[in-house]
CSV table of C-alpha atoms and ligand atoms in Angstrom, one decimal:
chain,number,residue,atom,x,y,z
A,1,UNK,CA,-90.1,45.9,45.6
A,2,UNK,CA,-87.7,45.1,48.4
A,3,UNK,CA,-88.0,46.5,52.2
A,4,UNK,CA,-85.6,46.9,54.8
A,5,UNK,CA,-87.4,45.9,57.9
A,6,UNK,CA,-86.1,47.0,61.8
A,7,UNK,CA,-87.4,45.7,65.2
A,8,UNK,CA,-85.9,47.2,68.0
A,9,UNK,CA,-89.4,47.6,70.4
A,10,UNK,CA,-87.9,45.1,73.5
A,11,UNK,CA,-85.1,42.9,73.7
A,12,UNK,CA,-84.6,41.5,69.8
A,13,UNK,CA,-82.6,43.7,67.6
A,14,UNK,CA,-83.2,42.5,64.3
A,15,UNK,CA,-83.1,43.6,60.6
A,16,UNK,CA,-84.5,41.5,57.5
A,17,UNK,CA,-85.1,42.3,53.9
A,18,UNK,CA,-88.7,40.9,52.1
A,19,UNK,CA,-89.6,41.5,48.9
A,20,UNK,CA,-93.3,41.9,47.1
A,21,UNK,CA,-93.0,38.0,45.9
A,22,UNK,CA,-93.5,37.0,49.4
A,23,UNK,CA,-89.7,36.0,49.9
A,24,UNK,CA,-87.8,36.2,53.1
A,25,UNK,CA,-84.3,37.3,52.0
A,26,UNK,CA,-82.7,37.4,55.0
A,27,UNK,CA,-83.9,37.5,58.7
A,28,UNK,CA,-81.6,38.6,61.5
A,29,UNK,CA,-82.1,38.7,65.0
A,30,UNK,CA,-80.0,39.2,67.3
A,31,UNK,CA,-81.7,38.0,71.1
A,32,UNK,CA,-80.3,40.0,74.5
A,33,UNK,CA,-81.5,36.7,76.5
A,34,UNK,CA,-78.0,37.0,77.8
A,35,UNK,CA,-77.8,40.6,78.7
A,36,UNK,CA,-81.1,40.1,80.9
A,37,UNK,CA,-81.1,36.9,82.5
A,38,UNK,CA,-79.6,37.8,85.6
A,39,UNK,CA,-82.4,40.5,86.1
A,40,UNK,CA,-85.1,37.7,85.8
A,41,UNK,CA,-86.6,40.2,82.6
A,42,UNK,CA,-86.3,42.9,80.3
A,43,UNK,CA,-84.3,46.0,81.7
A,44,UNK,CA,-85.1,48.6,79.0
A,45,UNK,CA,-81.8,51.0,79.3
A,46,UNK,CA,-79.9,47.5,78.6
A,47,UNK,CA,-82.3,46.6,75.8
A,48,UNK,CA,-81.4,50.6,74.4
A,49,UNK,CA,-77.6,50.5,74.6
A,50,UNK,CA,-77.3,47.0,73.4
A,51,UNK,CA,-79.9,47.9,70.2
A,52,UNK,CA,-77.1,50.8,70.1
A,53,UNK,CA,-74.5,48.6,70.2
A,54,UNK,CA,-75.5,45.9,67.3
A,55,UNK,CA,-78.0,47.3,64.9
A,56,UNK,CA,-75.6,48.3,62.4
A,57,UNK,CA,-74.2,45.3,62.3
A,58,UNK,CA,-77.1,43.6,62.0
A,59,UNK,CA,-78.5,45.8,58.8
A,60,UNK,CA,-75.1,45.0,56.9
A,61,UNK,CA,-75.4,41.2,58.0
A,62,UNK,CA,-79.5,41.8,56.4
A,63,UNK,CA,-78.2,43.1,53.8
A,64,UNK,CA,-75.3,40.5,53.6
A,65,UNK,CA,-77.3,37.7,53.7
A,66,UNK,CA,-79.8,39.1,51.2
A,67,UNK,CA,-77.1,39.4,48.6
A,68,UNK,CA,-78.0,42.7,47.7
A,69,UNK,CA,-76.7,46.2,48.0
A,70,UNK,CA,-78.5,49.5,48.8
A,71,UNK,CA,-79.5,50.0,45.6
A,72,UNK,CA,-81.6,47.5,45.7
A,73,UNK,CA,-83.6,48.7,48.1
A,74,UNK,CA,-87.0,50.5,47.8
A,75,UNK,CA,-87.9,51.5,51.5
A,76,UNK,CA,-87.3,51.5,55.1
A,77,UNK,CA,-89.9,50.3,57.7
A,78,UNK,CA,-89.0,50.1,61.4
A,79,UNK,CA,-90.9,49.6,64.4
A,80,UNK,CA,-92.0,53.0,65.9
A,81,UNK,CA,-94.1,51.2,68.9
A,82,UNK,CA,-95.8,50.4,71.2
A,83,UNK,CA,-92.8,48.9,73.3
A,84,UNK,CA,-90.1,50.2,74.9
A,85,UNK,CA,-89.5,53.9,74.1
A,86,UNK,CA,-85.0,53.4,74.1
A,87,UNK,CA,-85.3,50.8,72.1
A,88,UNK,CA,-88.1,52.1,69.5
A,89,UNK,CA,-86.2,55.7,69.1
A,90,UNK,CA,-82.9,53.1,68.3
A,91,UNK,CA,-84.5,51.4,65.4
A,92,UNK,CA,-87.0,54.6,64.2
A,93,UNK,CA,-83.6,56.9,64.4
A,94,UNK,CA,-81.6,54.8,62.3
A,95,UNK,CA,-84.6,54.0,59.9
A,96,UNK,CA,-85.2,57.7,59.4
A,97,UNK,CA,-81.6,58.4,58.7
A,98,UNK,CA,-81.0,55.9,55.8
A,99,UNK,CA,-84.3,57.2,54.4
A,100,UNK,CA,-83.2,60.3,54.5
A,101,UNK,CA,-79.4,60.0,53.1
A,102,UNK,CA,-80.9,57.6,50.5
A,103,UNK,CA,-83.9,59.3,49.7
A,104,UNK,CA,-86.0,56.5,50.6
A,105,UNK,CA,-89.4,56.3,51.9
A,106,UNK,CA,-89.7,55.7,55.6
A,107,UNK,CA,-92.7,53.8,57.2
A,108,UNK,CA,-93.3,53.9,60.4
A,109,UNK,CA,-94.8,50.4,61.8
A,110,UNK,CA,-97.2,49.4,64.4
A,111,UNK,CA,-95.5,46.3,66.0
A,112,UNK,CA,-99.0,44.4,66.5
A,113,UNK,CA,-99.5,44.9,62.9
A,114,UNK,CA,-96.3,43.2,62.1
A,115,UNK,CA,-97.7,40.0,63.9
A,116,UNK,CA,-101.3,40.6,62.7
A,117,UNK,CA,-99.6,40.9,59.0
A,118,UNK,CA,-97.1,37.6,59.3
A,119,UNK,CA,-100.0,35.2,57.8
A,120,UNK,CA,-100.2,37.1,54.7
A,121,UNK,CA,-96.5,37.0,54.3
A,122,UNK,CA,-96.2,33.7,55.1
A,123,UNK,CA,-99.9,31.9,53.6
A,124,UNK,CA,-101.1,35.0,51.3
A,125,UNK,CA,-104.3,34.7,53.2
A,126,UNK,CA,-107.3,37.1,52.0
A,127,UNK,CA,-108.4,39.9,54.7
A,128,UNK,CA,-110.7,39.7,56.3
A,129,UNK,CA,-109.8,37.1,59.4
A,130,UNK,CA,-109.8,36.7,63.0
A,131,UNK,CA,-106.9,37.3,65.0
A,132,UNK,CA,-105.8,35.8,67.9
A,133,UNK,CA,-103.1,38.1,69.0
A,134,UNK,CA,-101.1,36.8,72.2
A,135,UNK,CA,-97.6,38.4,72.9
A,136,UNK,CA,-96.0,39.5,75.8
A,137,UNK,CA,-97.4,42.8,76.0
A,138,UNK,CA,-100.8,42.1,74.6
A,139,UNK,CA,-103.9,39.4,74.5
A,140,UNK,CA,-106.5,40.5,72.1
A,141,UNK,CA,-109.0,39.2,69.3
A,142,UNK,CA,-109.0,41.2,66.5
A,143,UNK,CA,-110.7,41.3,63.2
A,144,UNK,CA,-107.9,42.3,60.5
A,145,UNK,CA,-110.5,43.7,58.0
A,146,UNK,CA,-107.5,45.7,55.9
A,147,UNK,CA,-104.1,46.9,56.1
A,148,UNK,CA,-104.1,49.2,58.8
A,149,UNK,CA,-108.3,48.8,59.8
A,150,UNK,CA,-108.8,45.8,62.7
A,151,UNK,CA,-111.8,46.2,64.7
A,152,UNK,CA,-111.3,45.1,68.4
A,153,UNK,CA,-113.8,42.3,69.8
A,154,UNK,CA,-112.0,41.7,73.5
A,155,UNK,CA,-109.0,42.3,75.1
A,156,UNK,CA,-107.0,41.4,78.7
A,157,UNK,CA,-108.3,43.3,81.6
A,158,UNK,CA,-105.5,42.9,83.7
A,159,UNK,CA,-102.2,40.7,82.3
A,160,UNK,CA,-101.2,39.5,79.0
A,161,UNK,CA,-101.0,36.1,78.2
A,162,UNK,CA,-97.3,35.6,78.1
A,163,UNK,CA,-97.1,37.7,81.3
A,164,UNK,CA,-99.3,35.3,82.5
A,165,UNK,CA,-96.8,32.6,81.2
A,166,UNK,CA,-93.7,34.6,82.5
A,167,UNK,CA,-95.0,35.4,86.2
A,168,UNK,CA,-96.0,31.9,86.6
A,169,UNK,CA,-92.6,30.7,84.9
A,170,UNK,CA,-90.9,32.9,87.7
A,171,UNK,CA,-92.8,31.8,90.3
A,172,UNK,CA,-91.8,27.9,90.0
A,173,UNK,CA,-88.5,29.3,89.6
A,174,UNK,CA,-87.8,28.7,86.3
A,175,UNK,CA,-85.2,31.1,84.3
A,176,UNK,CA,-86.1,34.0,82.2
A,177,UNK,CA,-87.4,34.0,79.4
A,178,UNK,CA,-90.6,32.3,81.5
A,179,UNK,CA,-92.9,31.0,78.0
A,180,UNK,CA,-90.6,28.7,76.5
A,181,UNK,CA,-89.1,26.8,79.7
A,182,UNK,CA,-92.6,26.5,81.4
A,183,UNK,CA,-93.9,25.0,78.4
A,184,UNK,CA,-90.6,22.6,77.7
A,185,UNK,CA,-90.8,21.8,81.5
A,186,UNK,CA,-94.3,21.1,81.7
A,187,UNK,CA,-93.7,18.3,79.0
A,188,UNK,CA,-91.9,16.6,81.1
A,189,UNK,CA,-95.0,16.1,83.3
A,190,UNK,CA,-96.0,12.2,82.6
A,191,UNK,CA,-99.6,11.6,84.5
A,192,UNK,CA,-101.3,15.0,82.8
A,193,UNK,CA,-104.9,14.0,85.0
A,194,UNK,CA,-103.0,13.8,88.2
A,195,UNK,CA,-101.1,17.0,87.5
A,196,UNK,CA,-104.4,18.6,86.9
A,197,UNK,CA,-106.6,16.9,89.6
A,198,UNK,CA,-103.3,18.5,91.9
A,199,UNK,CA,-103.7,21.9,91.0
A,200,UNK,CA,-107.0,23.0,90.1
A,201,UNK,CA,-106.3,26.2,88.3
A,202,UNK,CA,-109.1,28.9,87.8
A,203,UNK,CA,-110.2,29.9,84.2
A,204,UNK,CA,-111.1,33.4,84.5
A,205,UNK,CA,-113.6,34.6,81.9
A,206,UNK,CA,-114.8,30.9,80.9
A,207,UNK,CA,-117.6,30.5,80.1
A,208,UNK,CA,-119.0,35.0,80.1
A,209,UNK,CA,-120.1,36.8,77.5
A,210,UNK,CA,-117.4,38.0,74.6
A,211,UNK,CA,-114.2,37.7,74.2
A,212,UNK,CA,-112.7,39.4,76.4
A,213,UNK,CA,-109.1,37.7,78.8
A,214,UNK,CA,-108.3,37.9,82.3
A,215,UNK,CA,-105.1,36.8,83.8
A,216,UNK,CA,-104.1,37.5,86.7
A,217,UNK,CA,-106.1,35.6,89.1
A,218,UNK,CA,-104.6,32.4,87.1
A,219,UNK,CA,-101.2,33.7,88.1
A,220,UNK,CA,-102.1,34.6,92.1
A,221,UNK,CA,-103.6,30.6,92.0
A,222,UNK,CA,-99.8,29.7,90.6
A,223,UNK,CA,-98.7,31.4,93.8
A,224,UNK,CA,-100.7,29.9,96.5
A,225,UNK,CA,-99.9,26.7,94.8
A,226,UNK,CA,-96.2,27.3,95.1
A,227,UNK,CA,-96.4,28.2,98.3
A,228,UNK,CA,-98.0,24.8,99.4
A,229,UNK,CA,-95.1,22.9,97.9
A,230,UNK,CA,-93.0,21.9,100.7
A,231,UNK,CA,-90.2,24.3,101.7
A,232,UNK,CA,-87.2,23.6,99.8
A,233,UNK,CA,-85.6,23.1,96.8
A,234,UNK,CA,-89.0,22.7,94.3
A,235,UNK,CA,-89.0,19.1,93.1
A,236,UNK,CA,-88.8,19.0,89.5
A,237,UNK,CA,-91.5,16.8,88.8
A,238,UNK,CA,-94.0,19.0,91.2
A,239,UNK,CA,-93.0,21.4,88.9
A,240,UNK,CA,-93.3,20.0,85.7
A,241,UNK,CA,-97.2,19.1,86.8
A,242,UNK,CA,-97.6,22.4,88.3
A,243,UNK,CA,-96.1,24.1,84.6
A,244,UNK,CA,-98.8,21.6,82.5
A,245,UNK,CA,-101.7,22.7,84.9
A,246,UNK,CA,-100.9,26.1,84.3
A,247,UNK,CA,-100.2,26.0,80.6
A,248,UNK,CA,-103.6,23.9,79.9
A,249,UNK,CA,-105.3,26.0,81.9
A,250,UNK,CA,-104.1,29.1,79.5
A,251,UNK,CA,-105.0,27.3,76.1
A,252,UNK,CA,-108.2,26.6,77.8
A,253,UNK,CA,-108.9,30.2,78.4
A,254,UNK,CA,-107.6,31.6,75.0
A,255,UNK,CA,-109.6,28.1,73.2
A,256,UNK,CA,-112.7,29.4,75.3
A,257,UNK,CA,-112.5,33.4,74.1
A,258,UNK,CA,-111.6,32.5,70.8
A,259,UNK,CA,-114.7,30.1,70.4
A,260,UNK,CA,-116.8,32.9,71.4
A,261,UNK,CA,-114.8,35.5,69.1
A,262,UNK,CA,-115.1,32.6,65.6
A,263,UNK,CA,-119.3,32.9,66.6
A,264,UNK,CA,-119.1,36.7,66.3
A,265,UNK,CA,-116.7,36.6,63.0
A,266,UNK,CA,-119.0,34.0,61.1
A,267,UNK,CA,-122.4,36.3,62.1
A,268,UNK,CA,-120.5,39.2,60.3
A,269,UNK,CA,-118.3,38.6,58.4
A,270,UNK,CA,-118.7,34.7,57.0
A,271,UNK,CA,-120.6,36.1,53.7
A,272,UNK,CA,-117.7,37.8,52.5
A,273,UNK,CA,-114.6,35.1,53.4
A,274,UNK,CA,-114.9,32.1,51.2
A,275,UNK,CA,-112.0,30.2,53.7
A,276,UNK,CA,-112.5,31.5,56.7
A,277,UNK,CA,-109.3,31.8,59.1
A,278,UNK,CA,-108.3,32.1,62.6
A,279,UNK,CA,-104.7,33.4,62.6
A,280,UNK,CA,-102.8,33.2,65.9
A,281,UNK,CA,-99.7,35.3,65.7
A,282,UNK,CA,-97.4,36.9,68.5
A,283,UNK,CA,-94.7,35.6,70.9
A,284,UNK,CA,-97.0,32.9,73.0
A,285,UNK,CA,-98.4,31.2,69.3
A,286,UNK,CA,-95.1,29.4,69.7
A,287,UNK,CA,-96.6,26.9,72.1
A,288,UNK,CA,-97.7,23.8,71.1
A,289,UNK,CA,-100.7,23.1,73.6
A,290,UNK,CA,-101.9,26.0,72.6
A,291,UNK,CA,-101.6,25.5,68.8
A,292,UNK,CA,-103.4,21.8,69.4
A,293,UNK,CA,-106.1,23.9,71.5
A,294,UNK,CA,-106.5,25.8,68.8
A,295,UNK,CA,-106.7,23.6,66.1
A,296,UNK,CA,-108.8,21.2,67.3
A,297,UNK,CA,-111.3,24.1,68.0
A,298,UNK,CA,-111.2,25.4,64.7
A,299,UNK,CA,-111.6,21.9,62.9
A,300,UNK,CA,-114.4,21.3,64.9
A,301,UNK,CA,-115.7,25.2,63.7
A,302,UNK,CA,-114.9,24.6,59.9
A,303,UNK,CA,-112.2,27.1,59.6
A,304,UNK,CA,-108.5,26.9,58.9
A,305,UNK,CA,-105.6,27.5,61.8
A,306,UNK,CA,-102.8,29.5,60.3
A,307,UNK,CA,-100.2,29.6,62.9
A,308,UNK,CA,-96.8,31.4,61.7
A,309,UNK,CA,-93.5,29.1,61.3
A,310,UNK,CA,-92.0,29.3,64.8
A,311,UNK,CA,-89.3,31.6,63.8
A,312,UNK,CA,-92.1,33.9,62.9
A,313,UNK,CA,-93.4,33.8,66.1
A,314,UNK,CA,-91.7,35.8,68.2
A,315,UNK,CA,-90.0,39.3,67.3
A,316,UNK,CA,-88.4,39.7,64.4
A,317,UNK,CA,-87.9,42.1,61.0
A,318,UNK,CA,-89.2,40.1,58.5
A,319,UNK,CA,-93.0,41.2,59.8
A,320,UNK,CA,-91.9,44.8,59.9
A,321,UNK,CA,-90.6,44.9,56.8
A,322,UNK,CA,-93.7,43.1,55.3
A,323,UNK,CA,-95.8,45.0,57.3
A,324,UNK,CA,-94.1,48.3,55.9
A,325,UNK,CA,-94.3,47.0,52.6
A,326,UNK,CA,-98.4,46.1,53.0
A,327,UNK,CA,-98.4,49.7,54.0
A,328,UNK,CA,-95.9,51.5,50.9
A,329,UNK,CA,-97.8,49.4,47.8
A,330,UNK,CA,-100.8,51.3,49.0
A,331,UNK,CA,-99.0,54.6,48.7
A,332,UNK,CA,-98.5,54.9,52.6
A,333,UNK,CA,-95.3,56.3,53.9
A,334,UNK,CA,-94.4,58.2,57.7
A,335,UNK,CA,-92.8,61.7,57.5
A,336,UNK,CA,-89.3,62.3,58.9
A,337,UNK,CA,-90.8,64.1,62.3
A,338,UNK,CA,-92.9,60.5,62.8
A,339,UNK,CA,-93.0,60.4,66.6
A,340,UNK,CA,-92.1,56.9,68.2
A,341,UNK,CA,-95.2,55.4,70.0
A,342,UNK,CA,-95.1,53.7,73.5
A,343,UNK,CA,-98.4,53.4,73.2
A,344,UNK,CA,-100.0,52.3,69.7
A,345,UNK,CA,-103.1,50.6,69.6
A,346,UNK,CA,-104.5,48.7,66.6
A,347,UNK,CA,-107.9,49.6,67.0
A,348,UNK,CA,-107.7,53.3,67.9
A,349,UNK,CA,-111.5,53.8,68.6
A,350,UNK,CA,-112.0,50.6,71.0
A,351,UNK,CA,-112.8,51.3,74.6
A,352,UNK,CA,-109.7,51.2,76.4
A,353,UNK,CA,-109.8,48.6,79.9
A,354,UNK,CA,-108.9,50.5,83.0
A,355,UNK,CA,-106.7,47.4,84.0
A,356,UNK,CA,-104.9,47.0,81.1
A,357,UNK,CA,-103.3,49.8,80.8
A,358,UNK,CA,-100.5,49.7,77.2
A,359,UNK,CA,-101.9,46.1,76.9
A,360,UNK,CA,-105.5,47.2,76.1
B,1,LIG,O1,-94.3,38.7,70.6
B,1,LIG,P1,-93.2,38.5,71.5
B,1,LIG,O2,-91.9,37.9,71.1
B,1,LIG,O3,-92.8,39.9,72.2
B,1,LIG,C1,-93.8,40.8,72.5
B,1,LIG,O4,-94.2,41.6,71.5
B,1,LIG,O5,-94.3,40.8,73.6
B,1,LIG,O6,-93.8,37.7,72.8
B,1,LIG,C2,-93.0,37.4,73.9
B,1,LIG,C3,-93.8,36.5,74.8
B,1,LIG,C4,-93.1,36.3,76.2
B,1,LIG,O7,-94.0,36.5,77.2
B,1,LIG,C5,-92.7,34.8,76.1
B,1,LIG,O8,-92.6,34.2,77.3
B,1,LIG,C6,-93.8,34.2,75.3
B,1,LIG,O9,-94.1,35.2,74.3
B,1,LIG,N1,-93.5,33.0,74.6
B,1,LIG,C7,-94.1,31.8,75.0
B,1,LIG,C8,-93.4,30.8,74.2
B,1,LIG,N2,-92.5,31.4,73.4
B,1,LIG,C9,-92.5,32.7,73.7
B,1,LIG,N3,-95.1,31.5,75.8
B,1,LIG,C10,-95.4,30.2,75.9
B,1,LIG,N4,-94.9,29.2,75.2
B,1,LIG,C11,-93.9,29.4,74.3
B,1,LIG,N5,-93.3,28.5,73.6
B,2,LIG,ZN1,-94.0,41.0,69.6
């Protein structure tokens, strides 16, 4: 079976083709970084017209680079949220259109569950496992217990961790997108006890009950700590200590929830999982400290990390087609009227967090 996957919920339009062997025929993505840059983040009308402009293209280079032709294909899965509602209606349109002149099935995917599903694409791991979901739009643990079925156990009450990440990054002045250059500044930082003796950086959360995330008071102590810097140009190496404070102090905070999250997971669900698993997926599992955070946790907690490949990481089609693939071998398909979803959460029945708002 071979899917036709499209992502089109924020600034990545991409296309890729898997197949039910696990195999990544092609993976396209084509970033905007350029288009936004100058705004300092995402503007989604720009994200819409330039989705527009290059998903075409992009199917035929999937399709290209797959070495196979339409024939070959058995499905069409898109992304039909949560994200941004341009871009989504660009990639569910199209998806919807070849299904329809091709008489294909369509399936409509949740983006989160293209994350959530990336392990078993990439390490055929067995459900159920605990999910550590951190993307720019969303910070939650999750337990994937099936294809489509996660149950909830916390979630941000206020930011997401790569807003967290992308807020500070803007705040020391670093260039869009904020995740990647705070973390390849803040390796520049060479005397990592003085940088964090500096800036003492709050953990919010550490330490309660559950596993639930707060952000934002992190990123309001980034600010007063920018602030003090002295007026000016901000010294690179200021920065760089400042980026490494704030980074460890975010691994320390998702290393802190998850601990709490691996306790609830082994009391019920350790019986039934003979390698139990912590999978981290989503745009912020691309950073190292927090990979090492996490991996040293779950060796000390007797359970595998499985971290995607870093190409994985972030947006892309590959997961949407495997996730719409996940979802047709069990006979699941979205009718032609599907409705794209701004809003989409995994776990439909968990309590939603008045701060959160799309990110609960
Ligand atoms: O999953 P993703 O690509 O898009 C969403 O679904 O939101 O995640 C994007 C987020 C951004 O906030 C970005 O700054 C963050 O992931 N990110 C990182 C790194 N790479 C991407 N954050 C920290 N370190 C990184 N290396
Ligand atoms: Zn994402």
């Amino acid at each position: 079976m071979n899917i036709l996957g499209l992502e089109t919920s924020c600034d990545e339009t991409a296309a890729a083709i898997v197949t039910d062997k696990r195999e990544i025929r092609s993976n396209v993505v084509l970033s905007q970084l350029q288009e936004h840059e100058i705004y300092g983040g995402v503007v989604p009308e720009i994200a819409a017209r330039a989705h527009l402009d290059h998903l075409d293209s992009i199917i035929r280079a999937a399709l290209h680079d797959a070495n196979m032709d339409w024939d070959e294909i058995d499905g069409i899965a898109a992304t039909c949220g949560p994200g941004l509602i341009g871009g989504l209606m660009i990639g569910m349109m199209s998806a919807k259109a070849i299904a329809a002149a091709r008489k294909l099935p369509f399936i409509a995917v949740n983006h989160l569950e293209g994350h959530a599903l990336t392990a078993r694409l990439t390490d055929n791991i067995e459900f159920p496992y605990l999910l550590l979901l951190v993307s720019g739009g969303h910070t939650q643990i999750l337990v994937a217990e099936d294809v489509g079925i996660y149950k909830r156990l916390g979630t941000t009450l206020d930011d997401a961790a790569g807003e967290c990440f992308d807020k500070s990054a803007k705040l020391m002045g670093l260039p869009h997108p904020g995740g990647p250059n705070l973390e390849k500044i803040a390796r520049e930082c060479t005397d990592h006890e003085a940088a964090l003796n500096r800036f003492p950086l709050p953990r919010p959360m550490k330490g309660r009950k559950g596993c639930d995330f707060s952000f934002s008071g992190l990123k309001t102590a980034v600010r007063t700590h920018v602030q003090s810097l002295p007026e000016g140009p901000l010294n690179r190496q200021d920065i760089a200590a400042l980026a490494y404070a704030c980074e460890t102090a975010i691994a320390d905070i998702l290393a802190n929830r998850s601990q709490n999250a691996i306790r609830e997971f082994k009391q019920s669900y350790h019986a039934g999982t003979t390698s139990p698993a912590l999978v981290v997926c989503g745009g912020v599992s691309a950073n190292k400290a927090i990979r090492n955070r996490l991996e040293e946790l779950t060796t000390k907690e007797n359970m595998h990390l499985i971290a995607p490949p870093l190409n994985l990481c972030g947006d892309n089609a590959a997961m949407i087609a495997w996730a719409g693939l996940e979802h047709l071998r069990l006979g699941h398909t979205s009718p032609l009227d599907f409705k794209a979803r701004p809003r989409w959460p995994l776990a439909p029945t968990a309590e939603t967090r008045p701060g959160a708002g799309v990110k609960a």
